[in-house]
Short mmCIF file of C-alpha atoms in Angstrom, two decimals:
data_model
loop_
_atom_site.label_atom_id
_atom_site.label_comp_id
_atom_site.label_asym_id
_atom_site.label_seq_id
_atom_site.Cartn_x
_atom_site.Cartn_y
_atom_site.Cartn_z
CA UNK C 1 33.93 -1.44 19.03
CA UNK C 2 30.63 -0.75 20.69
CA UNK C 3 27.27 -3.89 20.00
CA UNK C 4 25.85 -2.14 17.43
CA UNK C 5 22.12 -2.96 16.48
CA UNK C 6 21.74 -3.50 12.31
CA UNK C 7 18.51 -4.48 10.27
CA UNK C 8 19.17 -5.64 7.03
CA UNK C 9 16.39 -5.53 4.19
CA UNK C 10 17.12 -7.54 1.51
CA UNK C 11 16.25 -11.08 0.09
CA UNK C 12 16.63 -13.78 2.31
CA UNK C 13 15.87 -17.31 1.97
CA UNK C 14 17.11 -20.09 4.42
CA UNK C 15 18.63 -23.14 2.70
CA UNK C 16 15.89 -25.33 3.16
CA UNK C 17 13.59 -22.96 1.33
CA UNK C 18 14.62 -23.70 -2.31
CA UNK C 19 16.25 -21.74 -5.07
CA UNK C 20 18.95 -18.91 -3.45
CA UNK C 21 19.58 -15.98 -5.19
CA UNK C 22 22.68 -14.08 -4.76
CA UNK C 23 21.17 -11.40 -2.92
CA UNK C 24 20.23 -13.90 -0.33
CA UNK C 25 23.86 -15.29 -0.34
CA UNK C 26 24.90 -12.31 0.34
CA UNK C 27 22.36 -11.28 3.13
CA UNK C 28 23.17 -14.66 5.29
CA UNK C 29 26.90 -13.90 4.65
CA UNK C 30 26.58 -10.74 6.29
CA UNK C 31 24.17 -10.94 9.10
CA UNK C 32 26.18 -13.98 10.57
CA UNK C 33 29.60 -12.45 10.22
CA UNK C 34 27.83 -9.31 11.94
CA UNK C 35 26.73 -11.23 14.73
CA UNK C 36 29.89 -13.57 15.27
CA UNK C 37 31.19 -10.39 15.78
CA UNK C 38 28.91 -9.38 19.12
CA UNK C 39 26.43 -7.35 17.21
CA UNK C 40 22.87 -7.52 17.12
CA UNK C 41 21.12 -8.03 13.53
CA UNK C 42 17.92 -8.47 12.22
CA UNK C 43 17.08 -9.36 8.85
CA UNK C 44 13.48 -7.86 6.60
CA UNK C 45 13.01 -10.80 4.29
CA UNK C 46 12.34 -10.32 0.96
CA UNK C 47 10.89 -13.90 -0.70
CA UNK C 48 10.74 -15.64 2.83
CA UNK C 49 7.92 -17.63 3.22
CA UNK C 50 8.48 -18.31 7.02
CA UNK C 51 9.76 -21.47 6.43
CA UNK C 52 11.92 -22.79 10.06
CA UNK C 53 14.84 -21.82 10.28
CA UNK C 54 17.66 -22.09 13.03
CA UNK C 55 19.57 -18.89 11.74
CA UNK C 56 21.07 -17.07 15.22
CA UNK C 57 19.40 -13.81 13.39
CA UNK C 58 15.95 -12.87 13.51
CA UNK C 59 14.46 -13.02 10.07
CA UNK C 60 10.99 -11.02 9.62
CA UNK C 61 9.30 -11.71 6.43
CA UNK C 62 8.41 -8.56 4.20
CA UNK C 63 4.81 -8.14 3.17
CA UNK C 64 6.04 -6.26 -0.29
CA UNK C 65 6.66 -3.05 -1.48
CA UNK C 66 3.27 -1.42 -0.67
CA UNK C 67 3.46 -1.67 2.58
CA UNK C 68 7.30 -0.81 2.77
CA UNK C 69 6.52 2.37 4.45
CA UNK C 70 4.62 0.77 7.11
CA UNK C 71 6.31 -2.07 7.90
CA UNK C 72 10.05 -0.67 7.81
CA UNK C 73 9.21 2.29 10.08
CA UNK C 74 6.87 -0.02 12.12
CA UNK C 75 10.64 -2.49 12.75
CA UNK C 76 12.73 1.01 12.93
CA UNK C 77 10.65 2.95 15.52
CA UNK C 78 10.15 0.01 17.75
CA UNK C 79 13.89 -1.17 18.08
CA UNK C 80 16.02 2.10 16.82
CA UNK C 81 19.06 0.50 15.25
CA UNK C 82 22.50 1.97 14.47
CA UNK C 83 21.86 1.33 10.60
CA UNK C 84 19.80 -0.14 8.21
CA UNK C 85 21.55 -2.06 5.73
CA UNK C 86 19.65 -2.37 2.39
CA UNK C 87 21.29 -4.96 -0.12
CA UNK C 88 19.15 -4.71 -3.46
CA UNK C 89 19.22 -3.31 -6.90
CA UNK C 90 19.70 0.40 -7.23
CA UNK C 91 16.16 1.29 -8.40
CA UNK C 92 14.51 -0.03 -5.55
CA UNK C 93 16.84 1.14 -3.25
CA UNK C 94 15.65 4.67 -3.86
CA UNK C 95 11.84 3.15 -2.55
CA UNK C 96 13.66 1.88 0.94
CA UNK C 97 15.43 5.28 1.40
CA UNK C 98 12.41 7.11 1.05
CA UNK C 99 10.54 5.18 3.02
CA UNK C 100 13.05 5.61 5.68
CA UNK C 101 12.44 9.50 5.83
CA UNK C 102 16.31 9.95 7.38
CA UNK C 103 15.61 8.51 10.79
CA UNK C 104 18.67 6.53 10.60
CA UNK C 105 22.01 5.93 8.56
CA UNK C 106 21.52 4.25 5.56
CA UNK C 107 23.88 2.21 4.11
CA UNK C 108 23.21 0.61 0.37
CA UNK C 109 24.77 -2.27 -0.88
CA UNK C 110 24.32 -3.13 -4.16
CA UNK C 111 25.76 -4.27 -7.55
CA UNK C 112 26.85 -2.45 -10.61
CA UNK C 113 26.30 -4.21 -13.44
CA UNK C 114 26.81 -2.50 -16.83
CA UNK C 115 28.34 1.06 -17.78
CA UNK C 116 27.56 3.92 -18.53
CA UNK C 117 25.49 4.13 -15.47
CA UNK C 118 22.68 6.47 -15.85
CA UNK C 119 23.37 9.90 -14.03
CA UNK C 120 20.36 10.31 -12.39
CA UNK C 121 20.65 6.79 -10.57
CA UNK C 122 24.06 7.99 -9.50
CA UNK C 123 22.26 11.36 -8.50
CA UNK C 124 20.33 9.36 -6.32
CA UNK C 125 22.67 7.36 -4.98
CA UNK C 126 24.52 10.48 -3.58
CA UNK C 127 21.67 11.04 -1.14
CA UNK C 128 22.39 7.38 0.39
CA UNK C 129 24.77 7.79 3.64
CA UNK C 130 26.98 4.78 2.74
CA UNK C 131 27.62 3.10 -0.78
CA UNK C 132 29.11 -0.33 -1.36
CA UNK C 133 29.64 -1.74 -3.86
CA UNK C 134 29.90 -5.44 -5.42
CA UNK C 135 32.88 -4.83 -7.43
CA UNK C 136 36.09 -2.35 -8.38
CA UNK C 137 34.37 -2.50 -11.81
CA UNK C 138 31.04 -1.10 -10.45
CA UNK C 139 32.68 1.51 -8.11
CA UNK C 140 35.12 2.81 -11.26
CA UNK C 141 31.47 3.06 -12.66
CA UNK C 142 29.80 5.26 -10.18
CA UNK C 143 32.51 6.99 -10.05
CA UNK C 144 32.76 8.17 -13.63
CA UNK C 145 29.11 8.98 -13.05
CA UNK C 146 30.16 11.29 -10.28
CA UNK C 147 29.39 9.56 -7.50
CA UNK C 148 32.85 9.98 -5.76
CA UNK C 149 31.96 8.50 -2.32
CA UNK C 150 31.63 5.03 -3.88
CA UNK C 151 33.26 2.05 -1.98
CA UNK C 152 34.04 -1.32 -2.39
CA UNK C 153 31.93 -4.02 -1.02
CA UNK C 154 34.68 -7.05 -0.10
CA UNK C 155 31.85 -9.94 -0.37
CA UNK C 156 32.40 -13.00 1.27
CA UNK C 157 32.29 -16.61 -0.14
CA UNK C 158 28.78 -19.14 1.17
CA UNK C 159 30.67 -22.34 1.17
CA UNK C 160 28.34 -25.07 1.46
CA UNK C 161 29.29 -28.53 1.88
CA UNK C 162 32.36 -27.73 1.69
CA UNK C 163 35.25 -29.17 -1.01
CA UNK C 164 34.11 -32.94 -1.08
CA UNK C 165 37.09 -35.75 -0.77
CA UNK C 166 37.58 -37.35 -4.12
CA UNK C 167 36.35 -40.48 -3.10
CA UNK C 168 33.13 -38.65 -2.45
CA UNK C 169 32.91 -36.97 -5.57
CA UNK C 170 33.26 -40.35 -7.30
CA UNK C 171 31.00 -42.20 -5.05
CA UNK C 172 27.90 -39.07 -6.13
CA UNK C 173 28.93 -38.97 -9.90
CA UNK C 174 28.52 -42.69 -9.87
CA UNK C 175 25.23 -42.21 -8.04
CA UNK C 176 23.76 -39.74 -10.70
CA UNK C 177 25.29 -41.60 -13.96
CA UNK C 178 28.27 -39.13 -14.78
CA UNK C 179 31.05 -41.61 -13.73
CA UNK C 180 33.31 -40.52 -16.98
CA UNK C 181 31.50 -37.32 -17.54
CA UNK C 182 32.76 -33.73 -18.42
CA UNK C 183 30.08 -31.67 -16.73
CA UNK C 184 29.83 -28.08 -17.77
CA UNK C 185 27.88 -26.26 -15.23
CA UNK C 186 26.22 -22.76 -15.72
CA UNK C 187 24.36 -21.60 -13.04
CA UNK C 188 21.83 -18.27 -13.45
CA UNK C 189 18.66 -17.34 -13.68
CA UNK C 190 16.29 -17.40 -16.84
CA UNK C 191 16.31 -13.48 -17.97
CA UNK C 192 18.32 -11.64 -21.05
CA UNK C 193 20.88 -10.72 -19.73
CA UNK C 194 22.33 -14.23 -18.52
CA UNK C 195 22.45 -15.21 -22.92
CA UNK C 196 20.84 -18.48 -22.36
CA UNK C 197 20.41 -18.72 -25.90
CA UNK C 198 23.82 -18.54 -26.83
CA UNK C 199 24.66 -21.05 -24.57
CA UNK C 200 22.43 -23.55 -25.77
CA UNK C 201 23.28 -22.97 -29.38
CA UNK C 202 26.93 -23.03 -28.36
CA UNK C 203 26.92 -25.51 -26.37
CA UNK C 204 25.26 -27.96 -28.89
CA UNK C 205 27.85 -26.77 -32.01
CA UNK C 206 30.74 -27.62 -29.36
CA UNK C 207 30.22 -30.24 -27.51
CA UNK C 208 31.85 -33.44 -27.53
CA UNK C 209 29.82 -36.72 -27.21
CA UNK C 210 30.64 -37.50 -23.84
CA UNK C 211 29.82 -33.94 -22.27
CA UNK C 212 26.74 -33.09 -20.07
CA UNK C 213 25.67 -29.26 -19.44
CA UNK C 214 24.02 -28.85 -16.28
CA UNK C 215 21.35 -25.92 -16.09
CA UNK C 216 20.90 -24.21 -12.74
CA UNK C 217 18.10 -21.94 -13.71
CA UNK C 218 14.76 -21.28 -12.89
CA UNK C 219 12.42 -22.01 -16.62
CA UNK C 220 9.15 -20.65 -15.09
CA UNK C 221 10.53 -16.82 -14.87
CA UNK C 222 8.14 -15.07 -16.91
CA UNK C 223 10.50 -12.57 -18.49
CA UNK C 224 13.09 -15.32 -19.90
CA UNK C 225 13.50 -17.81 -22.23
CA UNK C 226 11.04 -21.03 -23.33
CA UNK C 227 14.37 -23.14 -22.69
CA UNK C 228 12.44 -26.79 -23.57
CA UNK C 229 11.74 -25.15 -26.69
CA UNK C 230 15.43 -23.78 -27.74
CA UNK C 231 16.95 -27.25 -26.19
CA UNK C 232 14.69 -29.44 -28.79
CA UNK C 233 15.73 -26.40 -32.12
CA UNK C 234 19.36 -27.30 -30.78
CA UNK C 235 19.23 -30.96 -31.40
CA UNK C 236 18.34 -32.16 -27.76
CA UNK C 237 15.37 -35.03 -27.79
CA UNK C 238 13.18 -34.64 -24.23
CA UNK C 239 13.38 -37.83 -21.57
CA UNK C 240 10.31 -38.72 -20.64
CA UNK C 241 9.26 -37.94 -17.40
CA UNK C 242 12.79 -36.01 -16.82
CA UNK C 243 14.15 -32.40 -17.03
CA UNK C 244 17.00 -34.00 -19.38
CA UNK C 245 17.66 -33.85 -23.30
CA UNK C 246 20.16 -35.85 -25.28
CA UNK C 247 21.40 -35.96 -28.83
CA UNK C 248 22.06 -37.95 -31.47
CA UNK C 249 25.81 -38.34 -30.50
CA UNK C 250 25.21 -39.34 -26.45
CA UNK C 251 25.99 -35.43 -24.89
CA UNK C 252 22.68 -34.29 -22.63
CA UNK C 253 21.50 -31.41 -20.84
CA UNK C 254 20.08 -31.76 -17.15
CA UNK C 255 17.66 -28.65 -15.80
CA UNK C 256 17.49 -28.55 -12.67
CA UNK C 257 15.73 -25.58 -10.35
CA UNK C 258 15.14 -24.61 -6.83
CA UNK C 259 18.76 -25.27 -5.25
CA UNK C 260 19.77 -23.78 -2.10
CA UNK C 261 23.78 -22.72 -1.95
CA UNK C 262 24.71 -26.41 -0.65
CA UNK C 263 23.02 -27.99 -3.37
CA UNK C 264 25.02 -25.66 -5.42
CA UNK C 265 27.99 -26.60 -3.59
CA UNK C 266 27.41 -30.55 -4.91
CA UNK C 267 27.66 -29.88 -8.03
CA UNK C 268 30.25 -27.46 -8.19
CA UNK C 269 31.90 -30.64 -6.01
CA UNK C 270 30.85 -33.29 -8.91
CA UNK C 271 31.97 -31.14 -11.61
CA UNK C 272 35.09 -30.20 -10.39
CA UNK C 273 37.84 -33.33 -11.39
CA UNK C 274 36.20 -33.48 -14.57
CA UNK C 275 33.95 -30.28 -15.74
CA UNK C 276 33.86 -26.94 -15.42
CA UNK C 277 32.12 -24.02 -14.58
CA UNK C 278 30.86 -21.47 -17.80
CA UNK C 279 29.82 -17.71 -17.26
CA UNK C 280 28.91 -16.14 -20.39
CA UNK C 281 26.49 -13.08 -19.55
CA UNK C 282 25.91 -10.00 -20.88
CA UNK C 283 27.04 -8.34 -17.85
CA UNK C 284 27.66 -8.83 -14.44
CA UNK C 285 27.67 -6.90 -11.31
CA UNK C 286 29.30 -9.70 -9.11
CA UNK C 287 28.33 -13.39 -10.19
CA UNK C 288 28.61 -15.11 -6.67
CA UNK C 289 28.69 -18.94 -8.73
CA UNK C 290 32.12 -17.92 -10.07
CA UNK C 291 33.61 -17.21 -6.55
CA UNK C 292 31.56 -20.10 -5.16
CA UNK C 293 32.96 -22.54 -7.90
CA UNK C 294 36.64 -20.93 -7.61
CA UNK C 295 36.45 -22.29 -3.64
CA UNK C 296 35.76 -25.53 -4.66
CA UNK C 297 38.46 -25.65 -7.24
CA UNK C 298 36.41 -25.61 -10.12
CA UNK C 299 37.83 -24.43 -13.36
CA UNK C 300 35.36 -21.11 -14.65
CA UNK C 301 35.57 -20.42 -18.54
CA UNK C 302 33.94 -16.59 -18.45
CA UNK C 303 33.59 -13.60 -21.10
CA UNK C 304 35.60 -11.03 -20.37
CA UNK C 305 34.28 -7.86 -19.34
CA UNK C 306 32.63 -6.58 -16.36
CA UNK C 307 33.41 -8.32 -12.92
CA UNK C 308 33.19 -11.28 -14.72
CA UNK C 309 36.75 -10.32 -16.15
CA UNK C 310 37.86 -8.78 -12.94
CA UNK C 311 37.54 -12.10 -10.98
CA UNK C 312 38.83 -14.25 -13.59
CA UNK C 313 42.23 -12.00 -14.36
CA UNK C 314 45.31 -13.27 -13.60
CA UNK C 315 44.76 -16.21 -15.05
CA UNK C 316 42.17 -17.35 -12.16
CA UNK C 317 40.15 -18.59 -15.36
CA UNK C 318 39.77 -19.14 -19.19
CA UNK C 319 38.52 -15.81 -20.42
CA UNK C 320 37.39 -15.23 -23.78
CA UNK C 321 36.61 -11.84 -25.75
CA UNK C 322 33.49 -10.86 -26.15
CA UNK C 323 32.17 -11.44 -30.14
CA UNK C 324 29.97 -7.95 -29.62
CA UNK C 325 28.16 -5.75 -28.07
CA UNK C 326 25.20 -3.57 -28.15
CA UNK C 327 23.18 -0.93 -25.68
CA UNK C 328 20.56 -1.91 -23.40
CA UNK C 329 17.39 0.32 -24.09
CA UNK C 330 16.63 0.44 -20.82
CA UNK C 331 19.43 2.42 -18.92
CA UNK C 332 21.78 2.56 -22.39
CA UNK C 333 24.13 0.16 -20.52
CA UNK C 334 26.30 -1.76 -22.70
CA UNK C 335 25.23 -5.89 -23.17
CA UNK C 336 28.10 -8.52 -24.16
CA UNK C 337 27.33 -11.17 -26.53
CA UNK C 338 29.81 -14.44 -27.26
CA UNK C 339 31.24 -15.45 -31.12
CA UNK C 340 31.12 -19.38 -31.55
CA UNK C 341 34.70 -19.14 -32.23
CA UNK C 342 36.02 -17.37 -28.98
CA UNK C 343 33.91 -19.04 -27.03
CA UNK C 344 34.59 -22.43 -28.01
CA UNK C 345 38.45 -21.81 -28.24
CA UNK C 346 38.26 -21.41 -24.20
CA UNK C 347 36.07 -23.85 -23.64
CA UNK C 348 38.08 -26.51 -25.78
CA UNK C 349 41.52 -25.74 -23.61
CA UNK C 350 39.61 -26.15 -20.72
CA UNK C 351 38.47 -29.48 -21.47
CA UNK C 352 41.98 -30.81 -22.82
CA UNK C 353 44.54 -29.07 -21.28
CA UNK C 354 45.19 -30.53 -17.80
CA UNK C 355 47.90 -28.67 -16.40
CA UNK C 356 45.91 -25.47 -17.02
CA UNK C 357 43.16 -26.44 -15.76
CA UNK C 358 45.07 -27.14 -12.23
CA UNK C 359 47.51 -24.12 -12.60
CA UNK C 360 44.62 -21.67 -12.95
CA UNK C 361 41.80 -23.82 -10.03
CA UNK C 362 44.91 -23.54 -7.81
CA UNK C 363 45.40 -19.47 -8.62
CA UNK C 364 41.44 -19.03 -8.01
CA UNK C 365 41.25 -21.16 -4.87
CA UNK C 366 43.92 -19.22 -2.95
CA UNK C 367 42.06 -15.80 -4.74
CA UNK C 368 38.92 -17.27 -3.41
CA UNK C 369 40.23 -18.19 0.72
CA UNK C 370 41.42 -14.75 0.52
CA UNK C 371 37.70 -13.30 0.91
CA UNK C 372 36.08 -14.05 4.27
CA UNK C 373 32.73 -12.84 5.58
CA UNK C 374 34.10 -10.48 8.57
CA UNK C 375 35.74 -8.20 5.75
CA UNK C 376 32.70 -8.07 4.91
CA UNK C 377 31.11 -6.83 7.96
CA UNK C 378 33.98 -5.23 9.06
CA UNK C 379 33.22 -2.42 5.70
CA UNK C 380 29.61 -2.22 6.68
CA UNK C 381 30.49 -1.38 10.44
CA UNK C 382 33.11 0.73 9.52
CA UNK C 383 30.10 2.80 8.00
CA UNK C 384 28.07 3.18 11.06
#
């Protein structure tokens, strides 16, 4: 295959730059299985604050969306690449494509994260030159909406520190106080969507007195949650001078914001002999921290529906029903909500049965080496 020349626009935030969202996951995944590979990629950084980096990419950081015209044109007339690769949400991928006026291929990667999806997005969409895809669940969705030329987007798995040796995992759970722990980890951001209040409620009916529910959020997003507040109406007391809450009966909740993926990686590590991972949104397009946590060998309890359900089938999980659902007013899109009692069923065989809990880590782990980054790169460049 000839060197092709790519520019990706999409977030992009080095690890030493804080909180990682899975756009950025995915954007690092990509450009450095693109250039293992002999190619030449750029990346047009959303969020990057030009912290240094020692990425073998270059990484330009975006002004914002006013200037998108400008700038992207400014990066595409001056080096002429093969493609430009946008990985965002649909809606603003229809800003990049305009901006782009057609001077070159334009290949959109992107999640799908509820159905029905709205006909005029997939409308859209049609005009793109490429479209992949997060998951089978979101291409069987643009599909239905017409959009026949839909593909699947094989992402790859950020991996961190790596799977920790037991002895390490000990040594860090010692370090941080969770010696004989059972950590529940949820890891997403502070919107609707991600049902942080039925966790908390949940979690605090549930949980048994020697459990601690790790929060990998960010609590200053202006369109979620007041999550102090709905932690102390759940029972949890504040520690002074701490982002943790306890109750009554020894269980606690620990906040913490501003990871990178390896910091992820940690506690995925910590949680994994004695914890698990929980994924109860209302929908999701992807949800990188399940395939992340399935590498390590960490057991995932997730509602079933959306790609949540298509990762975790098979038994590569503990899924649950969902208790209901209603439509999103904006886009009609269907939103899953938990029941107590489904939702603590799973999480209750996940904490006491043993054998499950390794027969299913083992089923995800060998699910999860089964994704690298070149398939990855190999179904962008077989788009170009």
């Amino acid at each position: 295959m000839p060197k092709r020349k790519i520019l990706i626009f999409s977030e992009m935030r080095p690890a030493r730059q804080g909180w990682a969202g899975g756009y950025s996951a995915v954007t690092h995944g990509l450009a450095l299985a693109l250039h293992e590979a002999g190619h030449e990629v750029k990346v047009l950084a959303m969020s990057y604050d030009k912290t240094p980096h020692d990425e073998p990419f270059a990484i330009i950081p975006f002004l914002d969306f006013n200037y998108t015209e400008v700038q992207l044109n400014d990066i595409v007339d001056g080096w002429w690449p093969d493609a430009v690769v946008a990985a965002m949400d649909l809606p603003m991928q229809m800003e990049v494509f305009k901006a782009l006026k057609g001077k070159r291929k334009y290949i959109a990667v992107y999640p799908i994260e509820g159905e029905p999806v709205v006909t005029r997005w997939a409308e859209q969409a049609s005009l793109f030159d490429s479209n992949l895809i997060l998951s089978h669940f979101g291409v069987k969705a643009m599909k239905t909406a017409g959009l026949r030329r839909a593909k699947y987007f094989p992402c790859g798995i950020t991996r961190g520190t790596g799977r920790a040796e037991p002895a390490q995992v000990q040594e860090f759970r010692k370090l941080i106080q969770l010696e004989d722990k059972y950590v529940v980890v949820k890891v997403a951001d502070n919107h609707a969507r991600k049902n942080w209040a039925h966790t908390i409620e949940f979690w605090s009916r549930w949980s048994p007195p020697d459990t601690v529910l790790y929060m990998v959020t960010r609590p200053d997003n202006p369109w979620g949650w007041n999550l102090d507040d709905l932690l102390e109406e759940n029972g949890g007391q504040p520690v002074k001078g701490t982002k943790t809450w306890r109750w009554k009966d020894g269980k606690e909740v620990r906040m913490v914001s501003d990871l990178g993926r390896s910091d992820l990686s940690w506690i995925y590590n910590f949680a994994r002999e004695r914890g698990c991972l929980l994924q109860d949104s209302g929908n999701e397009g992807l949800c990188l921290p399940i395939l992340e946590a399935m590498w390590v060998g960490l057991p995932v309890v997730g509602m079933n529906h959306t790609a949540i359900g298509e990762l975790l089938a098979e038994d590569r999980g503990f899924l649950f029903e969902p208790g209901y659902m209603f439509r999103d007013i904006f886009g009609n899109v269907k939103r899953y909500h938990p029941a107590y009692e489904t939702w603590a069923a799973a999480m209750t065989q996940a904490y006491t049965d043993q054998t499950e809990r390794t027969r299913r880590a083992t089923l995800a782990q060998q699910f999860a080496d089964a994704r690298p980054w070149a398939a990855a790169a190999d179904a962008v460049l077989a788009e170009i």
